[in-house]
Coordinates of C-alpha atoms in Angstrom, one line a residue:
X1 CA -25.9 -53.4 -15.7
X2 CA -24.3 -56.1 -13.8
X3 CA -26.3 -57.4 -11.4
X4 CA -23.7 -59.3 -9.4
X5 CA -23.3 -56.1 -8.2
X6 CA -23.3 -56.3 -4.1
X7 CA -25.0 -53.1 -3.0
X8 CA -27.5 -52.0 -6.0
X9 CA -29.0 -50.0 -3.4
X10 CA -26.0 -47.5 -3.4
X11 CA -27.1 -47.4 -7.5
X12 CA -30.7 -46.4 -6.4
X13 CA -29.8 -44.4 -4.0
X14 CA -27.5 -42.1 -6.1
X15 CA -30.3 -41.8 -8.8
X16 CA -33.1 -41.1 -6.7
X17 CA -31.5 -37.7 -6.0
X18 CA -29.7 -37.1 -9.3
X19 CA -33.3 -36.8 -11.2
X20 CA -32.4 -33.0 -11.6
X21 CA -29.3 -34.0 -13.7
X22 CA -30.9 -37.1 -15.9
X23 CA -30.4 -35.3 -19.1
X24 CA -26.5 -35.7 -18.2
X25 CA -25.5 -38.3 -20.7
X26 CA -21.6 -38.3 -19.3
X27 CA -22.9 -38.3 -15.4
X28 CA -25.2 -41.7 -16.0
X29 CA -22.3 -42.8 -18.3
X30 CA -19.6 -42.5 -15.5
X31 CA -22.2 -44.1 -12.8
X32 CA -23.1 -47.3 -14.8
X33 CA -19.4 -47.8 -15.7
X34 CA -18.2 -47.5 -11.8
X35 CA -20.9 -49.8 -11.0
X36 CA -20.0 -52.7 -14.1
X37 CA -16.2 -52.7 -12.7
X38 CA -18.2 -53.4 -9.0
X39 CA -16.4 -50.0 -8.0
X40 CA -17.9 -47.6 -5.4
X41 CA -19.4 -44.7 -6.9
X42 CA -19.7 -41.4 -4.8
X43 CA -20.9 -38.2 -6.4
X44 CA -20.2 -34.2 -4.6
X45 CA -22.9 -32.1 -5.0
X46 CA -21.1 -29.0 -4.8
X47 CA -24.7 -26.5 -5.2
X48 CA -25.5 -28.9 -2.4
X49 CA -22.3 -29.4 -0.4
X50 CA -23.4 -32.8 0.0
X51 CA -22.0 -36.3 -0.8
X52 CA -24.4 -38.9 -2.3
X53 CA -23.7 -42.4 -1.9
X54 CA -21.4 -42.9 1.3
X55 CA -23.3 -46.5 2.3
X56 CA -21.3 -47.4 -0.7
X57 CA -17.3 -47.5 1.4
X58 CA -19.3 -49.0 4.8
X59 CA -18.3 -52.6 3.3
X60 CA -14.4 -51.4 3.0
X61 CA -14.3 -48.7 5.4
X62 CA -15.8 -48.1 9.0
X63 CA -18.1 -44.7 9.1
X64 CA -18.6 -42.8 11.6
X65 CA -21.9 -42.9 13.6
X66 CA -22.4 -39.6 13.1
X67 CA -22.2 -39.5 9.4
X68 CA -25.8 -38.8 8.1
X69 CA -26.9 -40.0 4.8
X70 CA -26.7 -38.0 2.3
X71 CA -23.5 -36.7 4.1
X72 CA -22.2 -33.3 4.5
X73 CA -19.1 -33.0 1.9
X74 CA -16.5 -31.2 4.8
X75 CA -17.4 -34.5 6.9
X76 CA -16.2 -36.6 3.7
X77 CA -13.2 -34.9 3.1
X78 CA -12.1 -34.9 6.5
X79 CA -11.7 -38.7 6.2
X80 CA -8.8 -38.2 3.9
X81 CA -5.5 -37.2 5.0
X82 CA -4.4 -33.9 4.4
X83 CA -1.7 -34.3 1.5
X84 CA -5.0 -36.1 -0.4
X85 CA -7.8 -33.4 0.1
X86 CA -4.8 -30.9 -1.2
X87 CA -4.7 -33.6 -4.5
X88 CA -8.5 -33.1 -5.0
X89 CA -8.5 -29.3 -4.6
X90 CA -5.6 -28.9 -7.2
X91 CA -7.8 -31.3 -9.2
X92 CA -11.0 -28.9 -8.8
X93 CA -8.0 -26.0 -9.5
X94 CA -6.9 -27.0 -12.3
X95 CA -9.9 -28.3 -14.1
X96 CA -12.1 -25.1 -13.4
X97 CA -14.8 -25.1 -16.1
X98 CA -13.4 -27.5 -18.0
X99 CA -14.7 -30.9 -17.8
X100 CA -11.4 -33.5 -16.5
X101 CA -10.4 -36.5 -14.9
X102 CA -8.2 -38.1 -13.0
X103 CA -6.3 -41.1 -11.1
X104 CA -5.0 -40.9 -7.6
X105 CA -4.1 -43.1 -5.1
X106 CA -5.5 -42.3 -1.4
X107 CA -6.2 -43.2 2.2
X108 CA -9.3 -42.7 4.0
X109 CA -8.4 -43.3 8.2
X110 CA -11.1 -43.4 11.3
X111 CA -9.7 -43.7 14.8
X112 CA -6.3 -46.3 14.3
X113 CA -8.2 -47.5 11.2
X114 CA -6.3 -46.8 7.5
X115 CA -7.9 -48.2 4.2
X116 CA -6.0 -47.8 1.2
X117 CA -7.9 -46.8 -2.1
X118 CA -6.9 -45.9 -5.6
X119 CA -9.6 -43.3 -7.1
X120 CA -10.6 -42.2 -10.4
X121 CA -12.1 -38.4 -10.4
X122 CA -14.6 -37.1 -12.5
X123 CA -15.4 -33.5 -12.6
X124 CA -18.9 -32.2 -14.9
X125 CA -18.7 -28.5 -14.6
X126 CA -22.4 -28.0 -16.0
X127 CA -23.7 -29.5 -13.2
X128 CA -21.1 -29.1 -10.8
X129 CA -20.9 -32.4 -9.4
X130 CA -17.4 -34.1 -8.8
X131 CA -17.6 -38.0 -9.5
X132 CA -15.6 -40.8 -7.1
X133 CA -15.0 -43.9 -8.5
X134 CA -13.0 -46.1 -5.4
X135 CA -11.5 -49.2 -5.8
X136 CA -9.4 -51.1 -3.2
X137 CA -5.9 -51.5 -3.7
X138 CA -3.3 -54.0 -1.6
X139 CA -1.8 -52.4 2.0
X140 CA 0.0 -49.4 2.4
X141 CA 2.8 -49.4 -0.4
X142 CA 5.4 -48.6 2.3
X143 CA 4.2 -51.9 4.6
X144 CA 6.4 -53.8 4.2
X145 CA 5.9 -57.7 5.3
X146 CA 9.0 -58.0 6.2
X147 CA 10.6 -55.3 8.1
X148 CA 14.3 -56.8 7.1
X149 CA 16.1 -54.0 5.0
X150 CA 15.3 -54.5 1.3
X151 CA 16.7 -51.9 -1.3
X152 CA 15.2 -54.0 -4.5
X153 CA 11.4 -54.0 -2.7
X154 CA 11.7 -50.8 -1.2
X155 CA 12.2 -49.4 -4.7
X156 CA 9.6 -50.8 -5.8
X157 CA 7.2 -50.2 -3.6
X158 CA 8.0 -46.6 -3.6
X159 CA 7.6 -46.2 -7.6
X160 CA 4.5 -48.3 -7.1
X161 CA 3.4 -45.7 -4.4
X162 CA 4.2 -42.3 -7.1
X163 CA 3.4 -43.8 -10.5
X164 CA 0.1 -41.7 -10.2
X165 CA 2.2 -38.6 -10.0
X166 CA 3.4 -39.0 -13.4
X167 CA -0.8 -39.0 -14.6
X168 CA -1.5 -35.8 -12.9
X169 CA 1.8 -33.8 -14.3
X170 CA 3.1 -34.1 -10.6
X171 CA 6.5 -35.2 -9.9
X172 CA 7.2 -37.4 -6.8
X173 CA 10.3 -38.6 -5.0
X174 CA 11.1 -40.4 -2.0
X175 CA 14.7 -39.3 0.1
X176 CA 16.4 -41.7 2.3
X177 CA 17.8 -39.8 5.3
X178 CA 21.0 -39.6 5.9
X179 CA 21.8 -41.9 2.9
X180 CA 22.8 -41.6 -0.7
X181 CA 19.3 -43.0 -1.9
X182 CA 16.3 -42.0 -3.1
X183 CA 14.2 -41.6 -6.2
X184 CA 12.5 -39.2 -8.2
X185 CA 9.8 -39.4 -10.9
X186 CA 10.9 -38.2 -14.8
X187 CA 8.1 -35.4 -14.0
X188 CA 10.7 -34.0 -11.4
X189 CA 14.2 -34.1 -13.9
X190 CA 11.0 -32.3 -16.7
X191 CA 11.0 -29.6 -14.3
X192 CA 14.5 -29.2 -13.5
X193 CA 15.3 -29.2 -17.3
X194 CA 17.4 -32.0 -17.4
X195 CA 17.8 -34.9 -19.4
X196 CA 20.6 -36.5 -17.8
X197 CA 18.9 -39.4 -15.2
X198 CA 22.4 -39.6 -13.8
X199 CA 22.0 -36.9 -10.9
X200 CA 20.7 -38.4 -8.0
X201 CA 18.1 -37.1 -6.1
X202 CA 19.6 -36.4 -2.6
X203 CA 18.8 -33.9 -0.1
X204 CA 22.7 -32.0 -1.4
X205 CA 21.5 -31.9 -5.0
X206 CA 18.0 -30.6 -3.8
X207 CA 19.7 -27.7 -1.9
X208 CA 22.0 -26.9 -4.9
X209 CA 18.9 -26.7 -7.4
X210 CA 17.1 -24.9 -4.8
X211 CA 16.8 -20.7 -5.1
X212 CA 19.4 -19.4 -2.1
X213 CA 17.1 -17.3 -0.8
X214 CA 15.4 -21.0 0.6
X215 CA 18.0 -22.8 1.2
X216 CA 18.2 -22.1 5.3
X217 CA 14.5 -21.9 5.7
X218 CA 14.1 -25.1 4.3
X219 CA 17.4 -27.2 6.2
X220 CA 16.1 -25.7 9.5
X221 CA 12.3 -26.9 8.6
X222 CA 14.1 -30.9 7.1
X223 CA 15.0 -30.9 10.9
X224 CA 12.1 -30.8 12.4
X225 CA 9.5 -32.3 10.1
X226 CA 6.7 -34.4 12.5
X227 CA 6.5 -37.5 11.0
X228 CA 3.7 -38.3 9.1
X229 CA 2.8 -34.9 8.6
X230 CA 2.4 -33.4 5.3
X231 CA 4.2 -29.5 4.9
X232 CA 3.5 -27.7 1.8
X233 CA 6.2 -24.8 0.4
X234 CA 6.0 -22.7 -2.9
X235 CA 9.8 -22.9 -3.9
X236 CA 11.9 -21.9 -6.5
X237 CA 13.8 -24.1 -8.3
X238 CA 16.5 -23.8 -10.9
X239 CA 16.0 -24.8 -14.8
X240 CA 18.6 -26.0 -16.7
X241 CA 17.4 -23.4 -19.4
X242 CA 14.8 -21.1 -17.9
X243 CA 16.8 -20.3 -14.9
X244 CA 14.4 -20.2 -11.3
X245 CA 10.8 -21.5 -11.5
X246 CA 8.5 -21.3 -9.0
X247 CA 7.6 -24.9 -8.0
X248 CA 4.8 -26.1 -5.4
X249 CA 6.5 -28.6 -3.0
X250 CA 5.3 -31.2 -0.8
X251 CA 6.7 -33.1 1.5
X252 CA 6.6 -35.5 5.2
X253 CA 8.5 -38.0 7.1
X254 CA 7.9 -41.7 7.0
X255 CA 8.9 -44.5 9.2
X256 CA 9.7 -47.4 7.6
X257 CA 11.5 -49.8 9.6
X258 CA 14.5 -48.3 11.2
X259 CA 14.8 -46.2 8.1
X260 CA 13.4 -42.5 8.0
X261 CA 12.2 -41.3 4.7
X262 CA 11.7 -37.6 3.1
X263 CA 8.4 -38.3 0.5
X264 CA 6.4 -35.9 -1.4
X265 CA 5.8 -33.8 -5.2
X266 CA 6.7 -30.8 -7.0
X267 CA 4.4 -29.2 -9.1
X268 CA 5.2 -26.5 -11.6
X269 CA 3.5 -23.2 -11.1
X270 CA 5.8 -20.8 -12.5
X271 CA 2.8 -19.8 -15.3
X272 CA -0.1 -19.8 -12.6
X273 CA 2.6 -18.1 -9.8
X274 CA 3.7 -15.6 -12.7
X275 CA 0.0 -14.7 -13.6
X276 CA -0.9 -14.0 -10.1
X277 CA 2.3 -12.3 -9.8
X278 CA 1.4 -10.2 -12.8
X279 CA -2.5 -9.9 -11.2
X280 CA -1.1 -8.8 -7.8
X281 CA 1.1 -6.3 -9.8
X282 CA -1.6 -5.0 -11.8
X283 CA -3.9 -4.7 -8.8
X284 CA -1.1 -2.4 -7.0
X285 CA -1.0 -0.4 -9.7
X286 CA -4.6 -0.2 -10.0
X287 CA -4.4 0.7 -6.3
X288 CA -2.0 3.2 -6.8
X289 CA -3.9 4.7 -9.2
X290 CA -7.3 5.2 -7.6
X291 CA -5.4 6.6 -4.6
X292 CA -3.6 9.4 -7.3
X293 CA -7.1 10.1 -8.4
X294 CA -8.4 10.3 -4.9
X295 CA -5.7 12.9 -4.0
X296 CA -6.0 14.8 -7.6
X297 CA -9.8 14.9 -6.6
X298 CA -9.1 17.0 -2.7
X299 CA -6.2 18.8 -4.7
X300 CA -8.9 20.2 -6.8
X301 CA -11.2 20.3 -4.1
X302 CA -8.5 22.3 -2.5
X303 CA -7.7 24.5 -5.7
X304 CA -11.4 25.1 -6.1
X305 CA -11.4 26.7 -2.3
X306 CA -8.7 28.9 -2.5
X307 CA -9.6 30.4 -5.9
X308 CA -13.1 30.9 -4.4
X309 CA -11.2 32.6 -1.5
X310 CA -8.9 34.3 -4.2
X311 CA -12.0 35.4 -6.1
X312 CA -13.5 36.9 -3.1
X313 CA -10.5 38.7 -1.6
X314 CA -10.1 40.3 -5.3
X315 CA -13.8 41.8 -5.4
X316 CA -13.0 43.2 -2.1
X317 CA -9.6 44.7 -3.2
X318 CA -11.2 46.0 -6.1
X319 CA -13.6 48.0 -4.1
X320 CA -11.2 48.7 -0.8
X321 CA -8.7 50.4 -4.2
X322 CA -11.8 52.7 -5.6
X323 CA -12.7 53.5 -1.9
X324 CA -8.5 54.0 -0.3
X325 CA -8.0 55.6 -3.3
X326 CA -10.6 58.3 -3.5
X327 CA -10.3 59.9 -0.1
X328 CA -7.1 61.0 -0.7
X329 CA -7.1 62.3 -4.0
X330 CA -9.8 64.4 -3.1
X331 CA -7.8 66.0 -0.4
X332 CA -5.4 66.2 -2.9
X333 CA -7.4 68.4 -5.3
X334 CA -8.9 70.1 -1.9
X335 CA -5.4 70.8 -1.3
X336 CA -4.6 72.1 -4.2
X337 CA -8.0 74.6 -4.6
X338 CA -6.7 76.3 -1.5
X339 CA -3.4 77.3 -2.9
X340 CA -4.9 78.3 -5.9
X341 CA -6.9 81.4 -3.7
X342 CA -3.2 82.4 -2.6
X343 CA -2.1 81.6 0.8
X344 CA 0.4 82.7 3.2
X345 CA 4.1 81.4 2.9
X346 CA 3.3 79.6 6.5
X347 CA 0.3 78.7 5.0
X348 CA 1.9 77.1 2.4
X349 CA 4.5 75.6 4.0
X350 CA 1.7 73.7 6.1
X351 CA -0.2 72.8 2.7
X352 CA 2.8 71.2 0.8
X353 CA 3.4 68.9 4.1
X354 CA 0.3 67.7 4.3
X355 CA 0.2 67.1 0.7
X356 CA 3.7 65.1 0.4
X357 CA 2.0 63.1 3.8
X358 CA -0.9 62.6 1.7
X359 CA 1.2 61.2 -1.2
X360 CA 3.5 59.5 0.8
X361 CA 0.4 57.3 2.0
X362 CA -1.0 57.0 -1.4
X363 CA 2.4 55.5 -2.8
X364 CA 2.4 52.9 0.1
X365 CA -1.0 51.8 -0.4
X366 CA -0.2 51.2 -4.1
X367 CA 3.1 49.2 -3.1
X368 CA 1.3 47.2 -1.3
X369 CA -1.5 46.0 -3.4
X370 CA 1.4 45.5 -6.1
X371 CA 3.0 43.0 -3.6
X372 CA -0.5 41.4 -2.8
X373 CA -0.9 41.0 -6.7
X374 CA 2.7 39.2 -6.8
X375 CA 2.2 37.0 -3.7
X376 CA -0.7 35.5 -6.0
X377 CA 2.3 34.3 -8.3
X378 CA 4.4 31.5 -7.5
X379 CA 7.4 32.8 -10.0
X380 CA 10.4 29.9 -9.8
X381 CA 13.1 32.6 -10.9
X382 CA 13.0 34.2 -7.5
X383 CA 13.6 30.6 -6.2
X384 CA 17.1 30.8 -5.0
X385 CA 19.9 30.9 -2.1
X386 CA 19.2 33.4 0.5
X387 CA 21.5 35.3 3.2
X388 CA 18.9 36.1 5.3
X389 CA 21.0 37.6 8.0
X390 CA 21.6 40.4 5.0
X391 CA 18.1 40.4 3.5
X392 CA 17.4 41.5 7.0
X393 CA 19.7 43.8 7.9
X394 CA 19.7 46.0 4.4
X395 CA 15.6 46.3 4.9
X396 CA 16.6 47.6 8.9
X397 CA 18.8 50.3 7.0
X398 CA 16.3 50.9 4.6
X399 CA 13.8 51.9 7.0
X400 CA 16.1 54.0 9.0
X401 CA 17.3 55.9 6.1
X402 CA 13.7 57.0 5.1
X403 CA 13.0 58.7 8.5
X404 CA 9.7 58.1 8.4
X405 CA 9.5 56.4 11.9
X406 CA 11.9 58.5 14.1
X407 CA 11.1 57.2 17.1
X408 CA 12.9 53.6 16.9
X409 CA 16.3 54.1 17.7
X410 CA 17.7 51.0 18.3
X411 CA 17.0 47.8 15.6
X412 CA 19.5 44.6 16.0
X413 CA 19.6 41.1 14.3
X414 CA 20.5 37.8 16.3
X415 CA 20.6 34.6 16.0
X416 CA 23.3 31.7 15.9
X417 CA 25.5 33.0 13.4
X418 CA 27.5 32.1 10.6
X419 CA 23.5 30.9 9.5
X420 CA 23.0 27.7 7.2
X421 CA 22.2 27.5 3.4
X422 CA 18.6 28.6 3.1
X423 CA 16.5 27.9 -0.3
X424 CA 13.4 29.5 -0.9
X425 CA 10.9 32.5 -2.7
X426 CA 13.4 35.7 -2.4
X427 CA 10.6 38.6 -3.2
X428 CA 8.1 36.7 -0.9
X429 CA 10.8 36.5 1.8
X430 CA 11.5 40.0 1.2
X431 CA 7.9 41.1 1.5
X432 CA 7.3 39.4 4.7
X433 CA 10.1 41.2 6.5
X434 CA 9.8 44.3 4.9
X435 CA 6.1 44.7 5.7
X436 CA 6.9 43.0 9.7
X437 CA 9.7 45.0 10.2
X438 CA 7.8 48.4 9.2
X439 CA 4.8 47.8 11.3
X440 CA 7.2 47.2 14.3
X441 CA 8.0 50.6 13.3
X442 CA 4.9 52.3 12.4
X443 CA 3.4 51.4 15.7
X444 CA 6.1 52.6 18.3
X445 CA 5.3 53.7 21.5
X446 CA 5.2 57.6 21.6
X447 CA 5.2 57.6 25.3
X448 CA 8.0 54.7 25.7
X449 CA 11.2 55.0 26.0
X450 CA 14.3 53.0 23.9
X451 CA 12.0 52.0 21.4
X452 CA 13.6 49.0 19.8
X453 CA 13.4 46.5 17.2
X454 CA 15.1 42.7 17.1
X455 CA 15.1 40.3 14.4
X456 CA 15.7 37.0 15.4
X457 CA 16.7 34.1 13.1
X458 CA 17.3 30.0 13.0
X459 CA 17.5 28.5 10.4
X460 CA 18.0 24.5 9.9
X461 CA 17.5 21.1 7.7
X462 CA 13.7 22.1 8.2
X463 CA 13.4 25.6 7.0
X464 CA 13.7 29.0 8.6
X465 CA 12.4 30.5 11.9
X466 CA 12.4 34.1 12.6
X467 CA 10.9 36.2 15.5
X468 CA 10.5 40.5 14.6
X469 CA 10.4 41.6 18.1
X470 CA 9.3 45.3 19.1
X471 CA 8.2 47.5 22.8
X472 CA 5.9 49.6 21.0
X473 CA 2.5 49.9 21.9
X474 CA 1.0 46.3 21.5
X475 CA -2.2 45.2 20.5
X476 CA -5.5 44.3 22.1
X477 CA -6.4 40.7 22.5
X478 CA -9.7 41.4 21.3
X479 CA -7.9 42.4 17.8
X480 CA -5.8 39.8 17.4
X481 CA -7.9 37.4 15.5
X482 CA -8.9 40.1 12.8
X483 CA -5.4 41.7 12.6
X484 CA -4.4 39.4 9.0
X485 CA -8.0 40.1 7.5
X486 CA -7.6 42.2 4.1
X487 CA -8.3 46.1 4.7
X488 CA -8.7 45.8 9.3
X489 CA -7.0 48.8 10.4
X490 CA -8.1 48.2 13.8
X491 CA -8.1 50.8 16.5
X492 CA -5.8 52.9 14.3
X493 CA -6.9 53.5 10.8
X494 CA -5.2 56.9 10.0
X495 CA -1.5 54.7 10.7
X496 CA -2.6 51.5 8.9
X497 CA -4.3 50.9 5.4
X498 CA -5.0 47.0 6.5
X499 CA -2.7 45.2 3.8
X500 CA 0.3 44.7 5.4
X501 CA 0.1 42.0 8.2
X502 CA -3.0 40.2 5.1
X503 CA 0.1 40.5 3.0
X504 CA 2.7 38.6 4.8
X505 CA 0.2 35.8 6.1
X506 CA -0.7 34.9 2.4
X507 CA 2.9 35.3 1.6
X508 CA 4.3 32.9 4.1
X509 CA 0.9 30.2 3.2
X510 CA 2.0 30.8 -0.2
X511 CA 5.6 29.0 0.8
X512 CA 4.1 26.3 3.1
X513 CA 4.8 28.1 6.4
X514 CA 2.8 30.0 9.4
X515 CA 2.9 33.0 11.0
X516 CA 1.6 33.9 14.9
X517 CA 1.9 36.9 16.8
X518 CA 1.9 37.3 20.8
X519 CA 1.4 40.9 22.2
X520 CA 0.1 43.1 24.8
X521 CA -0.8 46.3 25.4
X522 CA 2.0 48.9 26.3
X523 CA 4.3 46.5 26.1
X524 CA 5.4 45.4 22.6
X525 CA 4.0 42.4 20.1
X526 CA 6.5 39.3 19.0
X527 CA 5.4 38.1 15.3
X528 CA 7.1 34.5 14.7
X529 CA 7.1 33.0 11.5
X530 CA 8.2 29.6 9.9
X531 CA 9.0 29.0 6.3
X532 CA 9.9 25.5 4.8
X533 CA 13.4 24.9 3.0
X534 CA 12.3 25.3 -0.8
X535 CA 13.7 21.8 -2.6
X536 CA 14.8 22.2 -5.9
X537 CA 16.6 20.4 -8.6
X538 CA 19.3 22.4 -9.5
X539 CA 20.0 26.3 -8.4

């Protein structure tokens, strides 16, 4: 050790607290060198977040008062100017958990004060400490001693100023404003791809390498740089073979004389920018993916309900069948024992009525559990064009032609005809009006008069809206929440079997719609339904 050293108490210091890390070979290595070239010698304690050694710059640099010994490392690098501490944390970037080092010229300011260092950085991962080795260097490389305009000096001072660039894989430049000067480092023609020193490095050439897509962000931001102050960009620039590269840009304003200056680097990121790029990519998908699984997981949640639902509602159809279908088969067979003991021809003209009634009902009961069963399937070949207007109106003449309800004698369809294109489930669609329009019959007023029965229909963009109007005999509020529950005959169970309105409100779930009804007592009921345009690929 040299002991012309002038502060061996910044030595002692340093090892007093580094007695954790003596078995570090390269760490006492790198502080007996600093020391033997009379260097300072600062060490970052990153576990720590402290900086050992400050007294060390008090002989070349003023200190705060406030600094406290050993000093908090966001206090340190806050005596750097910004463009530096960016240098250092690229450093730590780059470097990671790999042991590096480095050269870099700096300037550490207080107040009005500047000092000008160049720095040699050390990083031991193992021990996570970052070693500064500072030596002082001559003035500011841009101070010039005589302000007089002189290209040759200028020059040189500005390669002097970048030649650490070159180290570090960092290209510099320096632009003179609104002249045809300027230089550039070969780091910067490396990442441009080109060989050919000839092209000059101007703001017009920058702008013509530059992607488009920068060009008038970065011509407004030329305009009003702050002088002095460092503004960082990730740019794209083009390769003479590789085409655009992303490109980490630095740059500020200088004064120098009556001369105004454009410094600063580029640094190639394309790999680090593509890997995040790929990373951020990767991410979204990964995203994208836990959000699929998240909907899969309520789809089946979902699934699992209605078959549970399903399940149920098949039990009780199982047993409502047995039950619906027992009562009248044995007034059937009652039926016919009494013919068989020989009855008048009145007699049995009476019997054979009641028995076609009691068959009629039978085969309606069975038609409708056969269209429950089908709304349970979701067949695509019924999927098709429909002219609803004539869906409507055959299943109006249909009714009419059976005279089984006599006493509706008036039935109409309106709406805002010709009616658009409407896609959806033709034999659900069928169901629901078929089983709507014959309750409006079933349940006309006996008492009223001009029973009546209107379809109304809209259909748009959205799907198709339909209102089955009647003036029969209405229902009770009190039976209007049970009135689409499987097998609820209400307050009339000799008219109804209970399938019907259970029928058309699974049917029109089934195609992504809703049904409602509004009625009153003596007065009539309005059932509105709404069923979603069916999107297909091809018809």
């Amino acid at each position: 050790m040299n002991n012309s050293f002038e502060q061996p108490l910044n030595f002692q210091h340093i090892l007093t607290h580094l007695k954790d890390f003596s078995h570090s070979l390269e760490l006492s290595n790198f502080i007996v060198q600093a020391v033997e070239r009379k260097n300072t010698c600062l060490l970052w304690d990153m576990n720590k977040g402290e900086v050992l050694g400050l007294d060390g710059l008090s002989r070349y640099f003023p200190l705060p008062k406030e600094v406290e010994r050993p000093c908090d490392a966001n206090i340190f690098l806050s005596l750097f100017r910004n463009e530096d501490q960016w240098m250092i944390a690229q450093f730590l970037q780059d470097n990671n958990n790999e042991q590096g080092s480095t050269n870099m010229m700096c300037c550490l300011s207080q107040g009005q004060e500047e000092v000008y260092f160049r720095i040699f950085l050390q990083w031991f991962p193992e021990i996570e400490i970052l070693g500064f080795e500072f030596k002082m260097t001559s003035a500011h490389p841009f101070q010039l001693k005589d302000q007089q305009k002189d290209e040759r000096a200028l020059l040189l001072h500005k390669k002097l100023s970048l030649e650490i660039c070159s180290e570090i894989k960092v290209g510099g430049f320096w632009l003179q404003v609104g002249e045809e000067l300027g230089w550039c480092s070969p780091t910067v023609y490396t990442i441009l791809g080109l060989d050919d020193r000839s092209v000059a490095p101007t703001v017009q050439n920058f702008m013509e390498y530059l992607h488009p897509r920068f060009r008038q962000t970065l011509s407004t931001k030329f305009l009003s740089l702050e002088h002095g102050k460092f503004y960082h960009f990730e740019i794209q620039l083009r390769h003479k073979v590789y085409g655009y590269r992303w490109v980490a840009f630095g740059v500020k304003r200088e004064k120098v004389g009556q001369e105004t200056y454009l410094i600063g680097y580029f640094k190639d990121i394309h790999e680090e920018h593509s890997k995040k790029a790929l990373a951020d990519q990767q991410e979204h998908q990964l995203s994208t993916t836990k959000q699929r699984i998240y909907e899969l997981k309520d789809s089946l949640s979902e699934m699992k309900y209605r078959l549970s639902n399903r399940e149920q509602e098949l039990d009780q159809l199982i047993y409502r069948i047995a039950h619906n279908l027992r009562a009248p088969v044995a007034t059937q067979k009652g039926l016919i024992s009494i013919l068989k003991l020989g009855v008048s021809p009145q007699e049995l003209t009476d019997l054979m009525e009641r028995m076609e009634n009691n068959a009629e009902q039978m085969d309606q009961f069975i038609f409708q559990i056969m269209q429950y069963l089908n709304m349970t399937k979701d067949n695509q070949r019924f999927v098709r064009q429909i002219d609803v207007r004539q869906m409507v109106m055959d299943i109006l003449n249909k009714v009419h032609e059976s005279h089984l309800y006599p006493l509706v004698k008036i039935s109409r369809v309106t709406g805002n005809f010709p009616l658009p294109i409407f896609v959806g489930n033709e034999a659900k669609v069928a169901v629901i009006f078929e089983n709507l329009i014959a309750n409006a019959f079933k349940f006309a007023d006996v008492l009223g008069d001009s029973q009546s029965v209107t379809v109304h229909l809209d259909i748009s963009e959205k799907g198709l809206s339909a209102k089955v109007i009647d003036n029969g005999q209405g229902i009770h509020r009190n039976e209007i929440p049970n009135i689409f529950t499987m097998f609820y005959r209400g307050l009339q169970p000799k008219i109804s079997n209970g399938l019907g309105l259970f029928v058309v409100k699974n049917a029109v779930e089934d195609l992504g719609g809703w049904v409602s009804v509004e009625s009153e007592l003596k007065v009539g009921s309005t059932f509105s339904i709404f069923i979603p345009q069916k999107k297909v690929q091809s018809l």
